[in-house]
Each structure stands twice: as structure tokens, then as C-alpha cells.
């Protein structure tokens, strides 16, 4: 579509909206493993309770760092690959405690999990504001919080089954990150029409996302 084409209706693919909303599906994903703390306290008997509980808290610090660098990474890679990179970082480091039982390694993996979350989460909002006209935009922003709550519930449900096996396997719940990764890869384009405002009217401006 040529630059400055008036937007009369939203014709964007529902799968595009699903791909973008799937990023928000995991806003509170860290809550899914909070139930492992009592079991981890027993396993790491030589580690203080405060340090074990730090495993749940430290991702928040990682999120702050990831949020700070998200814009820089986005300028370098483009939004799509920044989201994929953030999701992939959270996936890889999120499941490490399922296979490595060393406390320092798990602590680092939890921090890096948060960094990944911080990288992709801010873009879930900017994608919506950039790609959709006002009516659809407002609706999707409202759905974003609901989708996050639903995702939190589903992850907690899955984690509830996994924790019955062991606290290690509970961290396999982060394999669910594959869902938004695949949706973003296949349904969120590298090239799109950006919704901008021109003289009080919404128009579509051709934008290329760095490959």
C-alpha cells in the first residue's frame, strides 16, 4: 500500500492480531513456578531461604534490564526479530532449571529469563499502537490485559501438574514460549503498513522492519 493512504477499515489479518496478542499471553509467566520454592528449599538445604526465594524475585531485575535495552536491540534487529530474540532467551534460560541443578547456574538462568521478558514485553504494546487503527487498537489494548490473565491461569494449571513430578520438571512449563515464537515467526510480517496520524486522520505509512 502506498504511503499516506487513508484508513477506512481494519483489514489486517486476525492471525496478525493473534500473533501480537500471544506476546502478552506471557506477561505474568514467572508466577507459574512460584510454587517450587518450598521444594527447592529442601533440595538446596545448604542455601539460605532468602537466597532460594531470590530465584523467584531476581527475574524482576532482569526484566528492568531487558526493558532498558529493548529499544536499542529493536533499532538494531527490528521489532520482529527483537521479539523473537527476547522470547527465545526466556525459553532457553527458563527451562535450564529442569536440567541443571546447581544453584548459581539456576540463579543466573532466572536473571537471564527476566532479561528476555524485558526485551519482548514492551513491544507487545508498540506493535498494537503502530499497526492498528484507533478502534481496533483500543480493543486490542483492552484484550491484552485479559490475554495476560488467561495465560497466567493456563501456565499455573500446567505447572500444577508438572510439580507433582518434581520441582525440576515444573520449569518445563516455559516450553509454552514456543507458541508465541511460532506465531510471531509465521504471522507477524517484517514489512507492514504503519498507522500514523495526519491532519487528525489516520493513514497508512509503508514501513520496513529490518530483516
Short mmCIF file of C-alpha atoms in Angstrom, two decimals:
data_model
loop_
_atom_site.label_atom_id
_atom_site.label_comp_id
_atom_site.label_asym_id
_atom_site.label_seq_id
_atom_site.Cartn_x
_atom_site.Cartn_y
_atom_site.Cartn_z
CA UNK A 1 0.00 0.00 0.00
CA UNK A 2 1.33 3.44 -0.90
CA UNK A 3 2.26 5.97 1.79
CA UNK A 4 -0.46 8.22 3.21
CA UNK A 5 -3.37 6.03 2.14
CA UNK A 6 -6.49 6.81 4.23
CA UNK A 7 -7.60 4.07 6.59
CA UNK A 8 -11.31 3.35 6.16
CA UNK A 9 -11.46 -0.02 7.87
CA UNK A 10 -9.19 -2.50 9.54
CA UNK A 11 -8.35 -5.25 7.09
CA UNK A 12 -5.42 -6.68 8.94
CA UNK A 13 -5.20 -10.42 9.36
CA UNK A 14 -6.76 -11.89 12.52
CA UNK A 15 -3.65 -14.08 12.73
CA UNK A 16 -1.52 -10.94 12.92
CA UNK A 17 -3.56 -9.79 15.91
CA UNK A 18 -3.28 -13.27 17.43
CA UNK A 19 0.48 -13.29 16.94
CA UNK A 20 0.87 -9.92 18.64
CA UNK A 21 -1.53 -10.77 21.48
CA UNK A 22 0.33 -14.04 22.07
CA UNK A 23 3.28 -11.95 23.26
CA UNK A 24 1.07 -10.56 26.03
CA UNK A 25 -0.09 -14.09 26.87
CA UNK A 26 3.08 -14.47 28.89
CA UNK A 27 3.18 -11.20 30.84
CA UNK A 28 2.98 -12.96 34.23
CA UNK A 29 4.57 -16.24 33.19
CA UNK A 30 7.07 -16.15 36.09
CA UNK A 31 4.23 -16.79 38.55
CA UNK A 32 3.91 -20.32 37.19
CA UNK A 33 6.97 -21.58 39.08
CA UNK A 34 6.46 -19.77 42.39
CA UNK A 35 5.14 -23.00 43.90
CA UNK A 36 8.54 -24.66 43.55
CA UNK A 37 10.11 -22.60 46.35
CA UNK A 38 9.27 -24.96 49.27
CA UNK A 39 10.64 -27.94 47.34
CA UNK A 40 13.74 -26.04 46.29
CA UNK A 41 14.39 -25.03 49.91
CA UNK A 42 14.56 -28.71 50.80
CA UNK A 43 16.74 -29.55 47.80
CA UNK A 44 19.17 -26.67 48.39
CA UNK A 45 19.48 -27.31 52.13
CA UNK A 46 22.85 -25.57 52.23
CA UNK A 47 21.40 -22.38 50.72
CA UNK A 48 19.55 -19.88 52.89
CA UNK A 49 15.81 -19.49 52.47
CA UNK A 50 16.25 -15.87 51.37
CA UNK A 51 18.61 -16.91 48.59
CA UNK A 52 16.23 -19.61 47.38
CA UNK A 53 13.37 -17.13 47.32
CA UNK A 54 15.64 -14.85 45.31
CA UNK A 55 15.17 -17.27 42.41
CA UNK A 56 11.59 -16.04 42.07
CA UNK A 57 12.41 -12.36 42.63
CA UNK A 58 15.53 -11.94 40.51
CA UNK A 59 13.72 -12.17 37.14
CA UNK A 60 12.14 -8.81 38.01
CA UNK A 61 15.59 -7.23 38.00
CA UNK A 62 16.27 -8.93 34.69
CA UNK A 63 13.04 -7.51 33.28
CA UNK A 64 14.17 -3.99 34.20
CA UNK A 65 17.48 -4.51 32.39
CA UNK A 66 15.75 -6.06 29.38
CA UNK A 67 13.31 -3.17 29.17
CA UNK A 68 16.19 -0.68 29.13
CA UNK A 69 17.97 -2.40 26.24
CA UNK A 70 14.81 -3.37 24.33
CA UNK A 71 14.78 -0.16 22.30
CA UNK A 72 18.47 -0.49 21.42
CA UNK A 73 18.02 -4.09 20.30
CA UNK A 74 14.92 -3.13 18.32
CA UNK A 75 16.84 -0.43 16.47
CA UNK A 76 19.48 -3.00 15.60
CA UNK A 77 17.36 -6.02 14.70
CA UNK A 78 13.90 -4.59 14.03
CA UNK A 79 10.81 -5.31 16.12
CA UNK A 80 10.05 -8.79 14.83
CA UNK A 81 13.47 -10.25 15.49
CA UNK A 82 13.75 -8.42 18.79
CA UNK A 83 10.55 -10.10 19.97
CA UNK A 84 11.77 -13.48 18.72
CA UNK A 85 15.15 -12.94 20.41
CA UNK A 86 13.53 -11.98 23.72
CA UNK A 87 11.15 -14.93 23.63
CA UNK A 88 13.99 -17.31 22.72
CA UNK A 89 16.18 -16.03 25.56
CA UNK A 90 13.33 -16.55 28.03
CA UNK A 91 12.64 -20.02 26.61
CA UNK A 92 16.24 -21.26 26.77
CA UNK A 93 17.06 -19.84 30.19
CA UNK A 94 13.57 -20.58 31.51
CA UNK A 95 13.94 -24.35 31.12
CA UNK A 96 17.56 -24.57 32.35
CA UNK A 97 16.48 -25.38 35.95
CA UNK A 98 14.81 -28.51 34.58
CA UNK A 99 18.20 -29.89 33.56
CA UNK A 100 20.83 -28.15 35.72
CA UNK A 101 20.58 -28.47 39.49
CA UNK A 102 23.37 -26.10 40.51
CA UNK A 103 22.16 -23.07 42.49
CA UNK A 104 24.47 -20.41 40.96
CA UNK A 105 23.63 -21.64 37.44
CA UNK A 106 19.91 -21.54 38.19
CA UNK A 107 20.24 -18.05 39.68
CA UNK A 108 21.91 -16.78 36.50
CA UNK A 109 19.36 -18.52 34.31
CA UNK A 110 16.50 -16.92 36.22
CA UNK A 111 18.05 -13.46 35.81
CA UNK A 112 18.51 -14.04 32.07
CA UNK A 113 14.94 -15.31 31.83
CA UNK A 114 13.85 -11.91 33.12
CA UNK A 115 16.09 -10.10 30.64
CA UNK A 116 14.35 -11.93 27.80
CA UNK A 117 10.96 -10.98 29.21
CA UNK A 118 12.02 -7.35 29.44
CA UNK A 119 13.17 -7.32 25.83
CA UNK A 120 9.93 -8.51 24.23
CA UNK A 121 7.21 -7.29 26.60
CA UNK A 122 7.34 -3.54 25.76
CA UNK A 123 6.97 -4.33 22.06
CA UNK A 124 3.63 -6.04 22.63
CA UNK A 125 2.18 -2.55 23.16
CA UNK A 126 4.09 -0.70 20.45
CA UNK A 127 3.12 -3.32 17.86
CA UNK A 128 -0.55 -2.68 18.60
CA UNK A 129 -0.24 1.11 18.53
CA UNK A 130 1.83 1.03 15.32
CA UNK A 131 -0.17 -1.46 13.27
CA UNK A 132 -3.84 -0.93 14.02
CA UNK A 133 -6.31 1.95 13.59
CA UNK A 134 -7.75 3.56 16.71
CA UNK A 135 -10.90 1.46 17.11
CA UNK A 136 -9.09 -1.86 16.74
CA UNK A 137 -6.13 -0.54 18.73
CA UNK A 138 -8.24 0.31 21.76
CA UNK A 139 -9.94 -3.06 21.62
CA UNK A 140 -6.65 -4.98 21.39
CA UNK A 141 -5.08 -2.98 24.22
CA UNK A 142 -8.06 -3.96 26.36
CA UNK A 143 -7.74 -7.59 25.31
CA UNK A 144 -4.02 -7.51 26.09
CA UNK A 145 -4.56 -7.49 29.86
CA UNK A 146 -7.24 -10.18 29.61
CA UNK A 147 -4.97 -12.36 27.49
CA UNK A 148 -2.21 -11.95 30.08
CA UNK A 149 -4.54 -13.08 32.87
CA UNK A 150 -5.70 -16.09 30.83
CA UNK A 151 -2.11 -17.02 30.05
CA UNK A 152 -1.17 -16.80 33.72
CA UNK A 153 -4.03 -19.14 34.64
CA UNK A 154 -3.14 -21.68 31.95
CA UNK A 155 0.53 -21.70 32.91
CA UNK A 156 -0.33 -22.16 36.59
CA UNK A 157 -2.63 -25.04 35.65
CA UNK A 158 0.10 -26.79 33.64
CA UNK A 159 2.71 -26.12 36.33
CA UNK A 160 0.37 -27.68 38.88
CA UNK A 161 0.63 -31.00 37.05
CA UNK A 162 4.37 -30.77 36.45
CA UNK A 163 5.22 -30.02 40.08
CA UNK A 164 3.71 -33.39 41.04
CA UNK A 165 6.59 -34.98 39.15
CA UNK A 166 9.35 -32.80 40.62
CA UNK A 167 10.27 -29.16 41.03
CA UNK A 168 12.71 -29.59 38.15
CA UNK A 169 10.05 -30.53 35.63
CA UNK A 170 7.91 -27.56 36.65
CA UNK A 171 10.29 -25.33 34.69
CA UNK A 172 9.38 -27.19 31.51
CA UNK A 173 6.22 -25.07 31.58
CA UNK A 174 8.29 -22.42 29.81
CA UNK A 175 8.29 -24.60 26.69
CA UNK A 176 4.95 -22.87 26.17
CA UNK A 177 7.01 -19.93 24.93
CA UNK A 178 7.31 -21.87 21.68
CA UNK A 179 3.70 -20.91 20.90
CA UNK A 180 4.25 -17.13 20.62
CA UNK A 181 7.63 -17.70 18.96
CA UNK A 182 5.99 -19.68 16.15
CA UNK A 183 3.05 -17.28 15.86
CA UNK A 184 5.38 -14.29 15.56
CA UNK A 185 7.62 -16.08 13.04
CA UNK A 186 4.76 -17.08 10.74
CA UNK A 187 2.15 -14.35 11.15
CA UNK A 188 3.91 -11.11 12.12
CA UNK A 189 5.48 -9.64 8.96
CA UNK A 190 8.84 -7.95 8.55
CA UNK A 191 7.18 -5.40 6.27
CA UNK A 192 3.96 -3.66 7.23
CA UNK A 193 1.89 -0.51 6.90
CA UNK A 194 2.28 1.67 9.97
CA UNK A 195 -0.80 3.58 11.17
CA UNK A 196 0.06 7.25 11.61
CA UNK A 197 -1.92 10.41 12.22
CA UNK A 198 -2.02 13.07 9.52
CA UNK A 199 -4.13 16.22 9.96
CA UNK A 200 -6.31 14.45 12.51
CA UNK A 201 -6.91 11.47 10.20
CA UNK A 202 -5.37 8.02 10.33
CA UNK A 203 -3.35 6.99 7.31
CA UNK A 204 -1.16 4.01 6.49
CA UNK A 205 2.54 4.64 6.03
CA UNK A 206 4.71 1.99 4.45
CA UNK A 207 7.32 0.74 6.94
CA UNK A 208 10.06 -1.82 6.57
CA UNK A 209 11.22 -3.81 9.55
CA UNK A 210 14.90 -4.70 9.48
CA UNK A 211 15.35 -8.34 8.41
#
